[in-house]
CSV table of C-alpha atoms in Angstrom, one decimal:
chain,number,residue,atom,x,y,z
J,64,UNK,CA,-154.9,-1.7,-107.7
J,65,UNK,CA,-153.5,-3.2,-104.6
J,66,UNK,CA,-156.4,-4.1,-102.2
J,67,UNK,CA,-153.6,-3.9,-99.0
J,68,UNK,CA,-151.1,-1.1,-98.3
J,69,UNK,CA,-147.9,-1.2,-96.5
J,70,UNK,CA,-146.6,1.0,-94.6
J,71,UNK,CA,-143.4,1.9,-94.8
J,72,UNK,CA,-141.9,0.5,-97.8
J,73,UNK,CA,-139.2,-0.3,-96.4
J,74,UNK,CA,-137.4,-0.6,-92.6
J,75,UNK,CA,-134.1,-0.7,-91.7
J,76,UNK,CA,-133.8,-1.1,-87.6
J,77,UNK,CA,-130.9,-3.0,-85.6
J,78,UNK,CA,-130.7,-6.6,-84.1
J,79,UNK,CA,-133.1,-6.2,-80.9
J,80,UNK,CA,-135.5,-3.9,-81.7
J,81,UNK,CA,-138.8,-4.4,-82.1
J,82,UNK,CA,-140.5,-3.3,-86.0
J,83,UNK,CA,-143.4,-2.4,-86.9
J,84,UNK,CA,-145.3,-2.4,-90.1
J,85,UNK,CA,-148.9,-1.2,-91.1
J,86,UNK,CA,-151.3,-2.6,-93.7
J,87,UNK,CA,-155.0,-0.9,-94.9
J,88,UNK,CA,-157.5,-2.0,-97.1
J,89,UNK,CA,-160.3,-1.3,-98.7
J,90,UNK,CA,-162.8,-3.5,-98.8
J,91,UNK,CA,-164.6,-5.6,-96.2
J,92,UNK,CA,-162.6,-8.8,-95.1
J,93,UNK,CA,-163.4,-12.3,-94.2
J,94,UNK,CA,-159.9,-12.1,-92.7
J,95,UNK,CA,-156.6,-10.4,-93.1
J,96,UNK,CA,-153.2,-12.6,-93.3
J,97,UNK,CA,-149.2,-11.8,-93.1
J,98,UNK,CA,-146.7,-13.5,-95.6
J,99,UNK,CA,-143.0,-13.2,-95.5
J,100,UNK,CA,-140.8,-13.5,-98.3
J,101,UNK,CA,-136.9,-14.0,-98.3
J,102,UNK,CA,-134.8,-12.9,-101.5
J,103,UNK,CA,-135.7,-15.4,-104.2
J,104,UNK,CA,-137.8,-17.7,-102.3
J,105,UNK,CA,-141.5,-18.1,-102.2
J,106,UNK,CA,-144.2,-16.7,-99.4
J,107,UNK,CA,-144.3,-18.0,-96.0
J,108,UNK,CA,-147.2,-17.6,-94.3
J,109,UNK,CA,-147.1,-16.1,-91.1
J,110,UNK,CA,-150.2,-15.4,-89.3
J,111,UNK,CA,-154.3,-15.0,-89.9
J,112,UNK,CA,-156.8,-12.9,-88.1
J,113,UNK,CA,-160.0,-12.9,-88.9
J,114,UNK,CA,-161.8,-10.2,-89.0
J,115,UNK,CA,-164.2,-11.0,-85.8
J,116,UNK,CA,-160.8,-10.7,-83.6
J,117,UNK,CA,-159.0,-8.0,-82.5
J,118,UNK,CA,-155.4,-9.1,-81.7
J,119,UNK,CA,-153.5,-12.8,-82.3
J,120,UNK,CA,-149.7,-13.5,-81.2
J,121,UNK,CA,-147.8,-16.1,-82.3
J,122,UNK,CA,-143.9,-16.6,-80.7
J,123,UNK,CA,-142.3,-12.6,-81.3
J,124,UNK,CA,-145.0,-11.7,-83.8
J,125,UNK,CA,-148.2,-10.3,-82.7
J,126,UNK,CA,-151.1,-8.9,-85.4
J,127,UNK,CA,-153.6,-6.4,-84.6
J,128,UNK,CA,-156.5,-5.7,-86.6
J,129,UNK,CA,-159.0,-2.6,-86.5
J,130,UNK,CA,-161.7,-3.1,-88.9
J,131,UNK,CA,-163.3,0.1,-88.1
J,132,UNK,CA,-160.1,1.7,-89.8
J,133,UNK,CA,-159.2,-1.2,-92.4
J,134,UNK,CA,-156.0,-1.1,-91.0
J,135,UNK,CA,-154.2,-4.1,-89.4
J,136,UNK,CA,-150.2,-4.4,-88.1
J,137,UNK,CA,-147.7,-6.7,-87.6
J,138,UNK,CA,-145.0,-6.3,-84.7
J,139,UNK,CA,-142.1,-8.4,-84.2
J,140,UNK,CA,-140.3,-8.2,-81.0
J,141,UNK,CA,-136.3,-8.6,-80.4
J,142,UNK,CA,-135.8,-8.7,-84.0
J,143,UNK,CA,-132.8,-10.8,-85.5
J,144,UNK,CA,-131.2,-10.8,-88.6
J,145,UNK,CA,-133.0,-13.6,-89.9
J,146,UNK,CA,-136.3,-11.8,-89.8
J,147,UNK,CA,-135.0,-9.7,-92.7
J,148,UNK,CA,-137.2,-10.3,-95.5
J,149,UNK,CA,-140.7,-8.4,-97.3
J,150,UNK,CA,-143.7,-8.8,-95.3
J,151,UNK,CA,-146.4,-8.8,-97.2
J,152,UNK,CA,-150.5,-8.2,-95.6
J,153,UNK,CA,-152.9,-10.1,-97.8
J,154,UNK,CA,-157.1,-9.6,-97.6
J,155,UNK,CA,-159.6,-12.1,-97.9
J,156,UNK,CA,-162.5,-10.0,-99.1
J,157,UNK,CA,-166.0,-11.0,-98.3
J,158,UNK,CA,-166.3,-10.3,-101.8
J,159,UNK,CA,-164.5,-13.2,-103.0
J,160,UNK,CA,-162.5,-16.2,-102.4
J,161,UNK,CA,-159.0,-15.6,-103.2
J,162,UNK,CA,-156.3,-13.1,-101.3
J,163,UNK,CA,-155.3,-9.9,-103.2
J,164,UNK,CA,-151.6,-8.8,-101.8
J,165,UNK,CA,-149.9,-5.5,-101.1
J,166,UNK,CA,-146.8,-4.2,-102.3
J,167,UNK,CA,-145.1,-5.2,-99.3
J,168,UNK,CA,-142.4,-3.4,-96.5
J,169,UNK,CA,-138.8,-4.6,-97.1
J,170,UNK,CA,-137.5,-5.1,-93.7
J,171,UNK,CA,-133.6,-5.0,-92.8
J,172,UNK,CA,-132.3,-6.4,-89.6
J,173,UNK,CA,-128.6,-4.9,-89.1
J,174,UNK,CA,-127.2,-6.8,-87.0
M,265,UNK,CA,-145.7,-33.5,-96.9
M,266,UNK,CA,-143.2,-31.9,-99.5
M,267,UNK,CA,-145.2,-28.2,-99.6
M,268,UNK,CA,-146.6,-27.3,-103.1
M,269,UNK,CA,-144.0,-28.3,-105.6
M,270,UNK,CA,-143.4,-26.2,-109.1
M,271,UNK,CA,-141.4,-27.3,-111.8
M,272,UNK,CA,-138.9,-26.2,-113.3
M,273,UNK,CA,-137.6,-24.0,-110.9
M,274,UNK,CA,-136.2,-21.6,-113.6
M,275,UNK,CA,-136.6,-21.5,-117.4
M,276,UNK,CA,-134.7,-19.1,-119.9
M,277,UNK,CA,-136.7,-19.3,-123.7
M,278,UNK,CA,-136.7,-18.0,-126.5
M,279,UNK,CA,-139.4,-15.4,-127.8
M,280,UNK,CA,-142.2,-17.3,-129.4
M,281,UNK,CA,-141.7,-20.2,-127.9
M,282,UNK,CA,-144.5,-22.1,-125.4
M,283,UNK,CA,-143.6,-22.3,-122.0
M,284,UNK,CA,-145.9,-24.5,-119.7
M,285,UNK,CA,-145.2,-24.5,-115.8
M,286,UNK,CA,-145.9,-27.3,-113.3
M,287,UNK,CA,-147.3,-27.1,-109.8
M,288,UNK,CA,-148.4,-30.0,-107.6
M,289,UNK,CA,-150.6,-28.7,-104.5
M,290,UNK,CA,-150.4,-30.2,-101.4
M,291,UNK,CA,-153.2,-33.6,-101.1
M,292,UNK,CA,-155.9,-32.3,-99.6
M,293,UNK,CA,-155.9,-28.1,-100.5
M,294,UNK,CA,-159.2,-27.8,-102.9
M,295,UNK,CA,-157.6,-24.6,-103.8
M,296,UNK,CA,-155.0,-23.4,-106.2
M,297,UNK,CA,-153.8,-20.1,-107.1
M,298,UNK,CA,-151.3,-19.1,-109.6
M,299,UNK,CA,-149.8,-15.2,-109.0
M,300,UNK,CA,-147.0,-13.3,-111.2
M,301,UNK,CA,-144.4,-11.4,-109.2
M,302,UNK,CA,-142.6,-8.1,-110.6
M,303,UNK,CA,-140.5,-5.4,-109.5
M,304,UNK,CA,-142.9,-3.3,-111.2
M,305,UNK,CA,-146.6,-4.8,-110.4
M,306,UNK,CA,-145.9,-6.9,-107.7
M,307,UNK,CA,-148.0,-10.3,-106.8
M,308,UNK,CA,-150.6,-10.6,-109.0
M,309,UNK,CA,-153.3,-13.5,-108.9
M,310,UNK,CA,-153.4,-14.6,-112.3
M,311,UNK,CA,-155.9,-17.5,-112.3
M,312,UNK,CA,-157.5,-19.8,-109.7
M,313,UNK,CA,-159.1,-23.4,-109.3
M,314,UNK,CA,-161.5,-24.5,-106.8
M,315,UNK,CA,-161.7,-28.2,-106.7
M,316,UNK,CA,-160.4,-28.4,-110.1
M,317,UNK,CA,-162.6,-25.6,-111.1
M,318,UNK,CA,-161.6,-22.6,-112.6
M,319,UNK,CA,-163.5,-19.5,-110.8
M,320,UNK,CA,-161.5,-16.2,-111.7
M,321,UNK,CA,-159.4,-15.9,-114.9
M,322,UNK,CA,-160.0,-12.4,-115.2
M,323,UNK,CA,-156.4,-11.7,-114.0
M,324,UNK,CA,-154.6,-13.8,-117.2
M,325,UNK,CA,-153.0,-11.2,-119.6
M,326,UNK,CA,-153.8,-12.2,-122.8
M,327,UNK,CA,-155.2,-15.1,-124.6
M,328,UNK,CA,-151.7,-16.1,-124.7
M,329,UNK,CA,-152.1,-17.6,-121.1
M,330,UNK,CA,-153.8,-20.9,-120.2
M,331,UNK,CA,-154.7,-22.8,-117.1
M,332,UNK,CA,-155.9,-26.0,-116.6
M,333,UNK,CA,-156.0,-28.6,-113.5
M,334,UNK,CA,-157.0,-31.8,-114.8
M,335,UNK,CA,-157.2,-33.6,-111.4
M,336,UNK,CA,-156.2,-32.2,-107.5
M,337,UNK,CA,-152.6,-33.0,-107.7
M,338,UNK,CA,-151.7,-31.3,-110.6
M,339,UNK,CA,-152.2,-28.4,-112.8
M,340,UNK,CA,-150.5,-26.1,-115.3
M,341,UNK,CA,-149.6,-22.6,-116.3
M,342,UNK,CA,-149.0,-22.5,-120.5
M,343,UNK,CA,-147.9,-18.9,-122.3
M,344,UNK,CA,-148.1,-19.6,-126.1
M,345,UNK,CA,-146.2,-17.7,-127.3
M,346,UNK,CA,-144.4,-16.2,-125.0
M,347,UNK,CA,-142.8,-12.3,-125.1
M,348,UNK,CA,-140.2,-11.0,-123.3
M,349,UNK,CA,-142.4,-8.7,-121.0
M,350,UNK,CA,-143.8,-12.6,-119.7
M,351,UNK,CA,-140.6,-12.5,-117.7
M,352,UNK,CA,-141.8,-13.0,-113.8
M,353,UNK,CA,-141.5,-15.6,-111.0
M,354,UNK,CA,-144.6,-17.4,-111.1
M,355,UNK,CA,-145.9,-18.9,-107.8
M,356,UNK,CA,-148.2,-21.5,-107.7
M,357,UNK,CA,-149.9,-21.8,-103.9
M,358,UNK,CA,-152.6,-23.9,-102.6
M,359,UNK,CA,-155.6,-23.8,-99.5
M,360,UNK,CA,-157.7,-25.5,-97.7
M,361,UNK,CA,-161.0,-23.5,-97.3
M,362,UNK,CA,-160.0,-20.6,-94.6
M,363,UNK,CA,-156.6,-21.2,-94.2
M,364,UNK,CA,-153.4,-19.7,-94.8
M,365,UNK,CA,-152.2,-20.1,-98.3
M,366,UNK,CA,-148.9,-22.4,-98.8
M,367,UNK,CA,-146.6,-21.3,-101.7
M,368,UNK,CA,-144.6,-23.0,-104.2
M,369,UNK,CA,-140.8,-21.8,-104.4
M,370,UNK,CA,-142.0,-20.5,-107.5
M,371,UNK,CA,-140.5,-20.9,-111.5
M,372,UNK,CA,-138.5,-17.7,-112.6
M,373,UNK,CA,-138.9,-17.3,-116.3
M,374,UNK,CA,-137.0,-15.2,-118.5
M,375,UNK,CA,-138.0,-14.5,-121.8
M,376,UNK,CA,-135.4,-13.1,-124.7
């Protein structure tokens, strides 16, 4: 199974607005990462927090992570219809040394 | 730097027939990962090499499926023989030690 967990599946909001997506795990992490995928393309990544740190921005997106809850987020602000893609939360377990990946939210952008 | 690079970038075969796919990780990553992507199981990490090592295989189907990465700048991905429920983009993606992965455009194979 899955180690992460989005939440929602999917999220349709319009040009401006800001989304927000959830991601928990299960295990203990050495860090927690974000990945964006447009149709047909490979995984971007987007952003790492490790799991000493609480909060990381970078331009509109900004991570939070709660280890206490295994649960992390990912905002982005203003949204624009090129942020429509999956967004995918990936765990780097203490267990191990490779990520496992989540089934991902499916983010649409009207614009 | 060109990013990982994976060849070919799509591949149609027939059932039976080997299929072996490419991926060149960026100079420097002593990492490389090879995932399966579905509709129906999502990413899955199939295999990966830590300086040229393999660590974790347990995620290969079958027998059917090989690895190998014979120096850092290359390795491969074989399915002999290959069945129609092989059909996935594969993504190749490479690391340096606690950093972001970087991701190959993937190969999309269908199998018939």
């Amino acid at each position: 199974s899955q180690q992460g967990e989005e939440d929602p599946q999917a999220l349709s909001i319009q040009e401006g607005e800001n989304a927000t997506m959830n991601c928990s795990y299960k295990t203990s992490i050495n860090n927690l990462q974000w990945y964006r995928q447009n149709s047909g393309r490979g995984l971007v990544h987007l952003i790492l927090i490790r799991s000493n740190e609480r909060e990381k921005h970078s331009g509109r997106l900004r991570v939070t992570l709660d280890t206490s809850k295994k649960s992390s987020s990912l905002l982005i602000t203003a949204s624009r219809a090129a942020d429509t893609a999956s967004y995918f939360c990936a765990t780097d377990a203490i267990s191990g040394s490779r990520l496992t990946f989540g089934e991902g939210t499916q983010l649409t952008v009207n614009p | 730097d060109a990013g990982v690079i994976q060849s070919p970038r799509h591949e149609v075969t027939e059932m039976g027939q080997e299929v072996t796919l490419r991926c060149k990780p960026i100079s420097g990553h002593n990492s490389l990962f090879w995932y399966r992507q579905t509709m129906m199981r999502g990413l899955e990490l199939l295999i990966y090499f830590n300086n040229n090592v393999p660590i974790d295989d347990s995620g290969m189907p079958e027998d059917r499926f090989s690895a190998k990465m014979p120096n850092a700048s290359f390795s491969t991905l074989k399915i002999q023989p290959s069945e129609p429920r092989d059909s996935a983009v594969y993504f190749c993606a490479s690391s340096a030690a606690n950093y972001g992965y970087t991701f190959g455009s993937g190969t999309r194979l269908t199998v018939v």
